[in-house]
XYZ file of C-alpha atoms in Angstrom:
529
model
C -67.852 -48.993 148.920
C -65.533 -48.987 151.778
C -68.544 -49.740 153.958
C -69.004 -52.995 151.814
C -65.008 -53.613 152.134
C -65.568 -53.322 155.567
C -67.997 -56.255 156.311
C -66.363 -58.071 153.924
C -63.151 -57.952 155.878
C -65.201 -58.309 158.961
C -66.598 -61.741 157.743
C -63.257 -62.656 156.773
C -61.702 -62.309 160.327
C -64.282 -63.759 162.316
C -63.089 -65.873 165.429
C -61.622 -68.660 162.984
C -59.702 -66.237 161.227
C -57.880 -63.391 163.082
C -54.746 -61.692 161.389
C -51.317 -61.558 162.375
C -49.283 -58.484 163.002
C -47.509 -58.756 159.920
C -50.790 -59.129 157.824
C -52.328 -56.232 159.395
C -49.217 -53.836 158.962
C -48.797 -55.196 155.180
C -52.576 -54.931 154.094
C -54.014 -52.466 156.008
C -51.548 -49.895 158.167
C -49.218 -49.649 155.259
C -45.145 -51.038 154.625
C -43.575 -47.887 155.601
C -45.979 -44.917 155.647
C -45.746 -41.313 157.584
C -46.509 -43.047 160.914
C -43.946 -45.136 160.860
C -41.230 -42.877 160.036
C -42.196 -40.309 162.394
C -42.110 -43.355 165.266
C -38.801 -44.530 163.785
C -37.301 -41.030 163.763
C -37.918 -40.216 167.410
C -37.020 -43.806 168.671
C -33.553 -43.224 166.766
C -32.697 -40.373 168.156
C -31.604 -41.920 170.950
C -28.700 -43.690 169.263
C -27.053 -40.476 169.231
C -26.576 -40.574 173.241
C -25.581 -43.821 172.686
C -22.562 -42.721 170.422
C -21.369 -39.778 172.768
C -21.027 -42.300 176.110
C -19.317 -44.952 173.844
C -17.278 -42.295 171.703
C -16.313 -39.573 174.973
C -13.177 -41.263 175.849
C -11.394 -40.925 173.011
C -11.329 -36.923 173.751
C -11.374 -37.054 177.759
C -8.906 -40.088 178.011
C -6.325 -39.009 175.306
C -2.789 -38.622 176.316
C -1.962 -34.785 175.836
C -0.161 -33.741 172.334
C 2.626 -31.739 174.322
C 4.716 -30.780 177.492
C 7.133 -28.067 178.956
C 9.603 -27.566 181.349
C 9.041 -25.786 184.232
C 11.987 -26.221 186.363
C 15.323 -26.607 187.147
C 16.834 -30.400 186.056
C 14.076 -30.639 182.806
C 16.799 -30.846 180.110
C 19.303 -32.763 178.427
C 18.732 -36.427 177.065
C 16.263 -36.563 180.447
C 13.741 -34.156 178.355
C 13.082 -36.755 175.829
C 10.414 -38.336 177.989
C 8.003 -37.287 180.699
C 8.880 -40.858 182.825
C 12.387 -39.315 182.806
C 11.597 -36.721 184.528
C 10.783 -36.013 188.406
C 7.521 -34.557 189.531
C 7.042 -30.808 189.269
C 9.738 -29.731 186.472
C 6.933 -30.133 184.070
C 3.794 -29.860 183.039
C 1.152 -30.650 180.318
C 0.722 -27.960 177.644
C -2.795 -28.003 177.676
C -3.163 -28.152 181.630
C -3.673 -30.775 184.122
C -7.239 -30.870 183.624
C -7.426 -31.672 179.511
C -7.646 -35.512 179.897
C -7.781 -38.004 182.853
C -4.285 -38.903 181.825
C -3.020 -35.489 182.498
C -4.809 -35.191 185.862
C -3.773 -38.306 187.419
C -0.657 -38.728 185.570
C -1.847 -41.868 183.807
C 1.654 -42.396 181.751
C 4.918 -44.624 182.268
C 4.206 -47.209 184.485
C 0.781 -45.998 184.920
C -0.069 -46.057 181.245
C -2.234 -49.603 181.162
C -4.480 -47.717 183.587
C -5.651 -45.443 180.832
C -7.572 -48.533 179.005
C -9.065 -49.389 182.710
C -11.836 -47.252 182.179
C -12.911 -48.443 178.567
C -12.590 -51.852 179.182
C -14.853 -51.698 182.005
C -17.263 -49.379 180.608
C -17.859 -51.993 177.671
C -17.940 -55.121 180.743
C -20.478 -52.672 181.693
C -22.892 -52.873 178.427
C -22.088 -56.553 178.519
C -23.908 -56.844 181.242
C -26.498 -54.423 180.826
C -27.490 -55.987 177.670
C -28.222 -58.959 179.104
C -30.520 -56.958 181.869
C -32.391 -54.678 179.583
C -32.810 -57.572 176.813
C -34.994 -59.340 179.364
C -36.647 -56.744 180.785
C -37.779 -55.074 177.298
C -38.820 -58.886 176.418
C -40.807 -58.925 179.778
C -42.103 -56.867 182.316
C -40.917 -53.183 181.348
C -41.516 -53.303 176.888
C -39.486 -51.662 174.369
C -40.621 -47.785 175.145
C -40.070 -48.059 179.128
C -36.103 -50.217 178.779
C -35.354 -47.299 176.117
C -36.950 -44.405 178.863
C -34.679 -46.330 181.973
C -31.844 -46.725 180.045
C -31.754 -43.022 178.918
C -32.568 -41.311 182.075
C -30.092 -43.709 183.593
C -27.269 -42.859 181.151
C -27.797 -39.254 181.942
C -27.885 -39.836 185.685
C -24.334 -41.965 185.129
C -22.816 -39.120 183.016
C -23.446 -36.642 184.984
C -21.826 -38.472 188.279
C -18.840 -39.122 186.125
C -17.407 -35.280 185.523
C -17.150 -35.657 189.260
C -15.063 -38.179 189.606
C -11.572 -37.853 192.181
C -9.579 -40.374 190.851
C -9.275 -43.133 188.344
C -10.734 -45.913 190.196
C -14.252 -43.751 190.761
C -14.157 -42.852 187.494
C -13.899 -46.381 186.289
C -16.495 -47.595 188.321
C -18.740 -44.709 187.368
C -17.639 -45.430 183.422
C -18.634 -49.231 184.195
C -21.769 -47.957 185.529
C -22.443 -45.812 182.167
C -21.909 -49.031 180.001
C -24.536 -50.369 182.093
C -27.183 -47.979 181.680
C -26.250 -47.063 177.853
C -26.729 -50.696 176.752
C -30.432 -50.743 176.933
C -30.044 -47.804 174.084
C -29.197 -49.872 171.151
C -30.614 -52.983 171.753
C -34.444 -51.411 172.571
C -34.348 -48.770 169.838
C -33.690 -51.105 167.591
C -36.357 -53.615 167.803
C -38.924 -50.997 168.473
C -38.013 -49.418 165.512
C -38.448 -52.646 162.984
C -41.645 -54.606 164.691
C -44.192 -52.336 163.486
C -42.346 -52.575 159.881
C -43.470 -54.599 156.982
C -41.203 -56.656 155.226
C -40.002 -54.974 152.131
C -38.394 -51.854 153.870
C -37.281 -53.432 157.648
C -33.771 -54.364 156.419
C -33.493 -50.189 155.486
C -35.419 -49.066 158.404
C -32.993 -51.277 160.841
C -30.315 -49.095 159.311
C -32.083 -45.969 160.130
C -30.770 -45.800 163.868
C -26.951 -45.567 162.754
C -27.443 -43.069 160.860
C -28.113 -40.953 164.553
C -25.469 -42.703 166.046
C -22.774 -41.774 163.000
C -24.526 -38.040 163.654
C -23.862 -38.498 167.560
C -19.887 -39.971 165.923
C -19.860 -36.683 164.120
C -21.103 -34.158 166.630
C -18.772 -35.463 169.589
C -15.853 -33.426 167.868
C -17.386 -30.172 167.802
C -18.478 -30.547 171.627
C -14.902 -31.636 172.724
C -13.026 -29.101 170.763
C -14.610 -25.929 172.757
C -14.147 -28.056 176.128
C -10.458 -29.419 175.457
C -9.051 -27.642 178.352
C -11.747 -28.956 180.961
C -12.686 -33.081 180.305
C -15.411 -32.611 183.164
C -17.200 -29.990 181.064
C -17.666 -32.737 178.177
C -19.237 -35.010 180.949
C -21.678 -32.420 181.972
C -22.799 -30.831 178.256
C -23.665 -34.727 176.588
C -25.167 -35.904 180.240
C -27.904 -32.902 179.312
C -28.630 -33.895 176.685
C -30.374 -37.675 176.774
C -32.372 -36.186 179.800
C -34.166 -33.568 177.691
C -34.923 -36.213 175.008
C -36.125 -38.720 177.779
C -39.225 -35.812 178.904
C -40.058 -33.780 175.456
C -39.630 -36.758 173.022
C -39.994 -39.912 174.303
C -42.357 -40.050 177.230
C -45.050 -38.146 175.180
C -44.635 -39.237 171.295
C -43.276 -42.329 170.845
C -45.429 -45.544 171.522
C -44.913 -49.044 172.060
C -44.524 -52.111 170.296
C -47.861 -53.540 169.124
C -46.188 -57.047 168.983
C -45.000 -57.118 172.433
C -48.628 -55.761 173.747
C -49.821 -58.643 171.793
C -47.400 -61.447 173.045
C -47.780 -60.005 176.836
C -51.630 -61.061 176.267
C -52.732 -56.745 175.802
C -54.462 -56.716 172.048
C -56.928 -54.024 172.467
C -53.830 -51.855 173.064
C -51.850 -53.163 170.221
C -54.988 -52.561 168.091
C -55.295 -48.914 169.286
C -51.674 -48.651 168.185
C -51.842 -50.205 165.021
C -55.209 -47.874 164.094
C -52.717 -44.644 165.075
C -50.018 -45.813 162.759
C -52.965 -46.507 159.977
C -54.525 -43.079 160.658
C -51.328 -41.213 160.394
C -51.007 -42.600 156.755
C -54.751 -41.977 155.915
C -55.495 -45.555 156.077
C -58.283 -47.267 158.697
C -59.005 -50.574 159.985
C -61.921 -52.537 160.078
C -63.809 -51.978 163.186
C -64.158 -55.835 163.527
C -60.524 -56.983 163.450
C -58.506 -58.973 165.656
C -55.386 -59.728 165.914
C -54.160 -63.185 166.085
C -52.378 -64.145 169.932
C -49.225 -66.222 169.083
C -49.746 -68.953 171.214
C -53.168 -69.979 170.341
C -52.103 -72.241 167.383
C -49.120 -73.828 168.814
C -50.959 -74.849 172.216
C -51.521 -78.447 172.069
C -48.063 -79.041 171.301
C -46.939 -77.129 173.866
C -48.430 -78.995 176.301
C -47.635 -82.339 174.436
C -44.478 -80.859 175.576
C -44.709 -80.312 179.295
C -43.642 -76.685 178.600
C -46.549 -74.331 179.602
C -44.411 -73.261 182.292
C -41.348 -72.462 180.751
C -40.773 -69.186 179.866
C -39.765 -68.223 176.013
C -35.842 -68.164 177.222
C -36.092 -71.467 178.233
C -37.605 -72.213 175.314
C -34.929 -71.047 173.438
C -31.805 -72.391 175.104
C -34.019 -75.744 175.340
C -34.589 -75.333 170.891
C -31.546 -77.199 169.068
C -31.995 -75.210 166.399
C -31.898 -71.829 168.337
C -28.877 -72.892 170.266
C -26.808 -72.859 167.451
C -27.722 -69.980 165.621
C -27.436 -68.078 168.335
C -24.091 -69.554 169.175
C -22.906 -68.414 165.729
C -24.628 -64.992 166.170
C -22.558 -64.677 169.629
C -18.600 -65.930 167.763
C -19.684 -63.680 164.690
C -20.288 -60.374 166.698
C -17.252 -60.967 169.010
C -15.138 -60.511 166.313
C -16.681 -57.540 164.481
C -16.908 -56.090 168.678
C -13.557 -55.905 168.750
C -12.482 -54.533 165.110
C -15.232 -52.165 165.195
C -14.347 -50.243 168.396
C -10.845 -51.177 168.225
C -10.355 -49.235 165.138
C -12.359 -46.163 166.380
C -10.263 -46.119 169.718
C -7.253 -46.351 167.875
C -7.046 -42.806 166.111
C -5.127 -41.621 168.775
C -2.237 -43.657 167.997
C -2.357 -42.046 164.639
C -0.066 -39.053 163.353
C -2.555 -36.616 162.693
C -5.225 -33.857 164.891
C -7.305 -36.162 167.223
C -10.776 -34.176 166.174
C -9.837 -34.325 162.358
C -9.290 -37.954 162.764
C -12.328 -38.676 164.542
C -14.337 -36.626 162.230
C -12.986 -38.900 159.288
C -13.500 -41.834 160.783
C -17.184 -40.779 161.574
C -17.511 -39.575 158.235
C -16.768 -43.093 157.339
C -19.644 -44.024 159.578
C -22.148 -42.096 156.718
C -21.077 -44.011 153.476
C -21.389 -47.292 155.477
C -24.894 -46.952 156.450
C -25.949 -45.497 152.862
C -24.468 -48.539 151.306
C -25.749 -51.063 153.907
C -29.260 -49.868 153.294
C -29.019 -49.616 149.790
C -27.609 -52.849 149.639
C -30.101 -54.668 151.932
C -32.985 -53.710 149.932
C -31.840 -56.612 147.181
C -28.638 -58.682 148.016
C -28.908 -61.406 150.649
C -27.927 -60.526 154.708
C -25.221 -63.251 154.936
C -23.775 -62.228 151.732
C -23.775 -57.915 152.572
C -22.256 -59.394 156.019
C -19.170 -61.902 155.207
C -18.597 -59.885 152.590
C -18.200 -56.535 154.592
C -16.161 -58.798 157.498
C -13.514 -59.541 154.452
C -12.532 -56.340 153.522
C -12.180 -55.094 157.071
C -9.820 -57.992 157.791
C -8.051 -57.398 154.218
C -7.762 -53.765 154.820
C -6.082 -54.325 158.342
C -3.726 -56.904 157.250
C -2.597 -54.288 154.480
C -2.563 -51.910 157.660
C -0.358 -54.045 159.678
C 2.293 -53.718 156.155
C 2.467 -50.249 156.532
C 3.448 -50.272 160.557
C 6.891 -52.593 160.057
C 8.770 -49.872 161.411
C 10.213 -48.931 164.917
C 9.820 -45.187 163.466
C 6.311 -44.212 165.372
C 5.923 -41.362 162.890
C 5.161 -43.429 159.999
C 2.199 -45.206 161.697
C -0.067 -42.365 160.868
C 1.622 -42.277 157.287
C -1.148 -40.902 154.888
C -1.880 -44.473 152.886
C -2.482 -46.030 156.331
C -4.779 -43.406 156.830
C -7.207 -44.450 153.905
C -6.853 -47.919 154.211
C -7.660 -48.050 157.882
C -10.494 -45.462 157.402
C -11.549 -47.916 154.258
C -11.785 -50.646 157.092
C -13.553 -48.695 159.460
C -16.332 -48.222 156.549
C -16.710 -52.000 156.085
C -16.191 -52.758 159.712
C -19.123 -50.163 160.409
C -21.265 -51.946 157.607
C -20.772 -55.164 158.701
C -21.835 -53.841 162.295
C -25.119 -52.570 161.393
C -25.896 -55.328 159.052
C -25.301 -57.879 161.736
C -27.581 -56.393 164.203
C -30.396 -57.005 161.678
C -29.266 -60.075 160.706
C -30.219 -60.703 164.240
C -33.645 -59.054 165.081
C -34.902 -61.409 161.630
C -33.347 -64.247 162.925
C -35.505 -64.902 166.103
C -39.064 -64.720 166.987
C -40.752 -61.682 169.033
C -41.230 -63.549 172.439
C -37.036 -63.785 172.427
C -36.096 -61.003 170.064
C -34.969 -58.312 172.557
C -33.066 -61.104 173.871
C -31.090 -62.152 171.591
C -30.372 -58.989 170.154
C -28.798 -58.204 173.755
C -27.135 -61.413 173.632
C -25.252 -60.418 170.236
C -25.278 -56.724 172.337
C -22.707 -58.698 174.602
C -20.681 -60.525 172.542
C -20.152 -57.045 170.725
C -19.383 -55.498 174.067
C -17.166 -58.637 175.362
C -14.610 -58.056 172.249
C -14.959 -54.524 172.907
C -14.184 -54.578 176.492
C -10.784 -56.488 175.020
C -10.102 -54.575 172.224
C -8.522 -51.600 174.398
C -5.805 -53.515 175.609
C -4.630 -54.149 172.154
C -5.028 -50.609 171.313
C -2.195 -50.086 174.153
C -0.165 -52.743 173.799
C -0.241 -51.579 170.006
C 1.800 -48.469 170.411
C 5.322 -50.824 170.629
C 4.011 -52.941 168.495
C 1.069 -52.049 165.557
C 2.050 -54.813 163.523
C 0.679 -57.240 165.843
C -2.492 -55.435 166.658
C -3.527 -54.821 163.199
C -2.703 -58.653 162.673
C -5.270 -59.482 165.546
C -7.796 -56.877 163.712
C -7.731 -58.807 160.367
C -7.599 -62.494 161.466
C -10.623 -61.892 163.539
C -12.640 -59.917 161.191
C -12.083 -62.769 158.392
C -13.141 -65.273 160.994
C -16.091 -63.673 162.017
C -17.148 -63.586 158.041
C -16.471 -67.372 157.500
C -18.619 -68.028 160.876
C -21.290 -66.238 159.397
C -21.759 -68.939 155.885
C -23.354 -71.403 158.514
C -26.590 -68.770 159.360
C -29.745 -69.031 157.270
C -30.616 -66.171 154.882
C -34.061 -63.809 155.898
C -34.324 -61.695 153.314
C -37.830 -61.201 152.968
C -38.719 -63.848 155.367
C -41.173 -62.883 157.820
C -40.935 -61.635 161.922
C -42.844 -64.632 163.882
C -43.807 -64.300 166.925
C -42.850 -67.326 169.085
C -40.368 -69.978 168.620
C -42.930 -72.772 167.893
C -44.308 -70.873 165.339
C -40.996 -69.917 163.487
C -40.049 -73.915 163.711
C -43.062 -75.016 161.984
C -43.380 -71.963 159.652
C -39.188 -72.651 158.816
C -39.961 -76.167 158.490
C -42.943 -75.698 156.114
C -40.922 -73.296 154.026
C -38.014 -75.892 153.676
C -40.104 -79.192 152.475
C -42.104 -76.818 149.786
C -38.647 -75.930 148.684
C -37.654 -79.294 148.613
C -41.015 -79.860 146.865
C -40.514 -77.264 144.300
C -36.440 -78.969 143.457
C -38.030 -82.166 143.179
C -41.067 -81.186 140.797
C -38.209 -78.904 138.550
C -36.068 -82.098 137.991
């Protein structure tokens, strides 16, 4: 029998009828079987390394709970404030070497120094994202930008629990962004392309769940190293290292869609019969996949663009232009609310590692619900929807902080609402990154998921600066928190909705297939009337 189902299939897919990726995964590798949630588990892991470089500052740049007097001329009205006093009649509770701040004595008029390294550190990713998105769409692949970017990231960390002073460690933290940014973007879309459509929405979610676990686990390596901030460095600069040699390098395998687009089928074949083998599935011996430019090359060259690359393409495709426009102002926005809030807690009246641990706590529910939720309501719904409440909940924030008494800003009502935020803020965050890797074709994918990568990272790098300046006034910042978070939902009502739509391959393709799939619509409205 399956020998019959065999040449059957084989007479099917001669030469004048090859199969797409898609139609091979859905008919005969399986949705979402064993294979693919082995290779989606061990490409996810690496989200967690992403967390701890993003998430480390919060411990090793904090501004120590307490002082004490030491000498002669620390008292009086003088002892209300450090900047008060002179040099050597005090000293931090925990040490010199708890925090950068306490080291290099980043406080009074050295205090806007303290968001130097942050905002650079996210310049950093900006900038990386755009390297890695083109190399992982090019030359190097998913597997080898997630490999460079982790050994890199380790290499970075390490060099930065040796920094001597604040403008080496900045330039070492910018240096980290860099290398870290290839992370999220690369794991991502090597997760989803070997997904079939019903379960990629859920599966794109997958990855934050390891970086809310990397959220969560950053704690519980700072507390035991609170007293040295160069011992953090070292302990999470291990770890991305080991995952780089026993992990990646030997388990996890590449994309068969970019083999395919980069012109190497047999090897996206051999890939695709691994996956089918692991769920106790087999393909036909005769099958062949179908190369994404072969139907769309006469009108390429009716063109004149055989020579432009798929970038080109796409910044040279109207309709491209301005989704990814609105991709770019939606994710600067939810950038700078997302981090914002997380490097915030400080500011907050309450133990820096309980407050962490809530707000990655926070992180949990928000990717349960988002992949719940994606498996039947619509992307740009799940996303403006999400936006909204962050920017509600920070308005209702900025209510609570109309007071010059600093104690009150970590009042215990603030506390919920701005963690309720955070939850939204993190759903809308996840959702919008796969928004994005449905929205664009495989030949540009990793691109313009790093393009969204940098707007994300742009109103990150900002975001710090309002986390400062928000400590004399956290009206004002919470203000900035909700107005952008509502704009960023209203900017997303002018995407298209993929829900179930399917990943093409090249931009000619998804033009023709999008503008097939709007006329039958049109078709369909006109035959119902």
């Amino acid at each position: 029998m399956d020998e019959e189902k065999h040449q059957l299939v084989g007479k099917q897919n001669g030469v004048g009828n090859k199969l797409t990726v898609d139609e091979v995964v859905e008919e005969y590798v399986g949705s979402f079987g064993f294979s693919q949630l082995v290779q989606v588990t061990l490409v996810s892991i690496a989200r967690i390394f992403d967390s701890h470089c993003t998430l480390v500052t919060i411990f090793t740049d904090a501004q120590p709970q307490s002082w004490r007097c030491i000498g002669h001329g620390c008292s009086g009205e003088a002892a209300a404030s450090v900047c008060g006093l002179k040099p050597g009649t005090w000293e931090w509770s925990g040490g010199n070497t708890s925090s950068t701040i306490a080291e290099w004595g980043l406080v009074c008029d050295r205090r806007f120094l303290a968001a130097l390294p942050t905002s650079v550190y996210f310049l950093g990713s900006l900038i990386g994202s755009a390297v890695f998105g083109r190399l992982a769409d090019g030359c190097l692949g998913r597997k080898r930008a997630v490999l460079a970017s982790c050994l890199l990231t380790a290499a970075t960390i390490f060099l930065t629990s040796f920094s001597p002073n604040i403008w080496v460690y900045s330039l070492l933290r910018f240096a980290n962004g860099f290398s870290r940014a290839g992370i999220g973007i690369c794991s991502l879309v090597l997760s989803t392309e070997t997904i079939g459509r019903k379960w990629r929405g859920q599966v794109g979610q997958f990855g934050f769940f390891f970086f809310a676990a990397g959220f969560l686990s950053i704690p519980l390596i700072a507390y035991p190293t609170r007293n040295c901030w160069r011992t953090l460095y070292r302990i999470i600069s291990i770890l991305p290292l080991l995952y780089s040699i026993f992990i990646l390098m030997p388990f996890v395998a590449e994309s068969p869609r970019w083999l395919l687009v980069r012109g190497r089928s047999e090897e996206a074949l051999d890939v695709l019969r691994r996956y089918a083998g692991m769920n106790g599935r087999e393909l036909p011996p005769n099958l062949c996949l179908l190369k994404p430019t072969s139907t769309n090359e006469t009108m390429t060259s009716r063109k004149g663009e055989n020579n432009a690359s798929p970038i080109e393409r796409l910044w040279n495709t109207r309709w491209a232009v301005r989704r990814m426009t609105m991709v770019m102002l939606t994710g600067f926005g939810i950038g700078f609310v997302y981090y914002g809030v997380q490097l915030n807690v400080e500011n907050l009246n309450f133990n820096l590692y309980f407050t962490v641990a809530i707000n990655a706590m926070m992180e949990i529910p928000a990717v349960f619900i988002g992949s719940v939720l994606l498996a039947f309501t619509n992307r740009r719904m799940l996303f403006s929807t999400s936006a909204f409440l962050t920017g509600i909940s920070c308005i209702l924030c900025m209510f609570f902080s109309r007071t010059g008494d600093k104690r009150k800003r970590g009042s215990l009502p603030q506390l919920m609402i701005e963690a309720t935020g955070f939850m939204a803020a993190s759903t809308a965050f996840d959702v919008l990154y796969i928004y994005c890797v449905e929205l664009f074709p495989t030949n540009v994918r990793n691109f313009c998921v790093s393009m969204l990568r940098q707007s994300l990272m742009l109103g990150a790098s900002i975001s710090p600066l309002l986390v400062v300046f928000g400590r004399s006034s956290p009206s004002l910042s919470f203000l900035v928190f909700g107005v952008l978070s509502i704009t960023s939902g209203f900017l997303s009502l002018w995407l298209p909705e993929t829900r179930n739509s399917p990943l093409y391959e090249t931009l000619e393709q998804q033009e023709e297939e999008e503008m097939l799939g709007s006329e039958s619509l049109e078709l369909g409205k006109k035959v119902q009337m």
